[in-house]
Amino acid sequence: MSPYQRLFLMVGSDLRHTPALERAAALAHATGAALHICAFIDEIDTLGLMSGDDHRLDSLMQDNRQWLADEATLLHENGIRVSTEVILARDVLQAALTQVAEIAPDLLIKDVQHEPLLKRLVVAPLDWQLLRECPCPVHLVSDVHCPLPRIVIAAVDPTHPEHPHDDLNENVIDAAADLARQCNAELHLLHVCDSAHTHMADFGAGTVTMPGFASNVRKSIHKAFKQMAARHGVPVERQHFLSAPVTRSIAEFIAHSRADVLVMGNHPRKLLERLTGSTTEHVLEQRLCNVLAIRGAARDSLSLGATSR
């Protein structure tokens, strides 16, 4: 049985065919999953319309319903089970989470929304909030080389195999393997070490920082990484162990490998990381990176999740 039975696609009110819609349709077609498409209209963006008497808000809602109906017709013709809905929301995040609770999707899919730095300092982007609050896996799509993924990368952290959060490594690999299997894609394994701090974050067991980068430590981590890859049957040519600043090296690797999806672990945030953002969240800022975030358990302490920048 496919791990994907219900897919939930979030779209905006701009009435356009987006990479996330293309990816959601391809996944639904390949897996036989039912697809629910919900267009969210933020009340803040409609204040000018709501204050008028010309029924422009009603027209906006109807335009969205008609656009979704047209898209649904095309999807039905391709054998996809699809339902649609338009929601006017004062709080889009809470409205989306309510939908997730009601339909219990196996995957939430959404286009990445790139926000200016100044705006991110004032309010956390909706994408970041979804990563922190959504109980189901979240697939944020920036660009698609092809509708179905052909290369799926599982980003892992083998530094503390005995750590209770190491289960997230297994969840990340399992999710990546499931996606690759459904799409007939290649599964790769990736680990990135910051050569300055031996710092790893968000790829599984948590974060560890050491004053220097001793070769014996690197060898130990590399050995654990290779053992993890062997357990999951990932061949050597699809194992990638990098030493560089984390976010930059991930972006460069994605661009070089033309990977379609990067599967990453995502922990609920404590205060410090809510303010600074996590590695997963900063990877989203890279224009060509499509992320599938797998939620982990909450961290027990602030220091465990602290991130070097």
mmCIF file with all atom_site columns, C-alpha atoms in Angstrom, residues 9-14 36-42 64-65 68 84-89:
data_model
loop_
_atom_site.group_PDB
_atom_site.id
_atom_site.type_symbol
_atom_site.label_atom_id
_atom_site.label_alt_id
_atom_site.label_comp_id
_atom_site.label_asym_id
_atom_site.label_entity_id
_atom_site.label_seq_id
_atom_site.pdbx_PDB_ins_code
_atom_site.Cartn_x
_atom_site.Cartn_y
_atom_site.Cartn_z
_atom_site.occupancy
_atom_site.B_iso_or_equiv
_atom_site.pdbx_formal_charge
_atom_site.auth_seq_id
_atom_site.auth_comp_id
_atom_site.auth_asym_id
_atom_site.auth_atom_id
_atom_site.pdbx_PDB_model_num
ATOM 1  C CA . LEU A 1 9  ? -2.218  21.221 -1.287 1.00 0.00 ? 9  LEU A CA 1
ATOM 2  C CA . MET A 1 10 ? -2.222  24.808 -0.003 1.00 0.00 ? 10 MET A CA 1
ATOM 3  C CA . VAL A 1 11 ? -2.472  27.497 -2.688 1.00 0.00 ? 11 VAL A CA 1
ATOM 4  C CA . GLY A 1 12 ? -2.821  31.264 -2.603 1.00 0.00 ? 12 GLY A CA 1
ATOM 5  C CA . SER A 1 13 ? -5.417  33.458 -4.235 1.00 0.00 ? 13 SER A CA 1
ATOM 6  C CA . ASP A 1 14 ? -3.325  34.472 -7.254 1.00 0.00 ? 14 ASP A CA 1
ATOM 7  C CA . HIS A 1 36 ? -7.529  18.138 -1.533 1.00 0.00 ? 36 HIS A CA 1
ATOM 8  C CA . ILE A 1 37 ? -6.699  21.630 -2.823 1.00 0.00 ? 37 ILE A CA 1
ATOM 9  C CA . CYS A 1 38 ? -7.465  24.558 -0.568 1.00 0.00 ? 38 CYS A CA 1
ATOM 10 C CA . ALA A 1 39 ? -7.090  28.194 -1.622 1.00 0.00 ? 39 ALA A CA 1
ATOM 11 C CA . PHE A 1 40 ? -6.507  30.442 1.379  1.00 0.00 ? 40 PHE A CA 1
ATOM 12 C CA . ILE A 1 41 ? -7.428  34.115 1.160  1.00 0.00 ? 41 ILE A CA 1
ATOM 13 C CA . ASP A 1 42 ? -5.915  36.201 3.946  1.00 0.00 ? 42 ASP A CA 1
ATOM 14 C CA . ASN A 1 64 ? -11.009 31.323 -6.801 1.00 0.00 ? 64 ASN A CA 1
ATOM 15 C CA . ARG A 1 65 ? -13.804 28.752 -6.722 1.00 0.00 ? 65 ARG A CA 1
ATOM 16 C CA . LEU A 1 68 ? -10.153 25.550 -8.606 1.00 0.00 ? 68 LEU A CA 1
ATOM 17 C CA . THR A 1 84 ? -11.400 21.794 -3.600 1.00 0.00 ? 84 THR A CA 1
ATOM 18 C CA . GLU A 1 85 ? -12.206 24.500 -1.093 1.00 0.00 ? 85 GLU A CA 1
ATOM 19 C CA . VAL A 1 86 ? -11.773 28.266 -0.714 1.00 0.00 ? 86 VAL A CA 1
ATOM 20 C CA . ILE A 1 87 ? -11.231 29.641 2.788  1.00 0.00 ? 87 ILE A CA 1
ATOM 21 C CA . LEU A 1 88 ? -11.237 33.289 3.861  1.00 0.00 ? 88 LEU A CA 1
ATOM 22 C CA . ALA A 1 89 ? -9.084  33.319 6.992  1.00 0.00 ? 89 ALA A CA 1
#
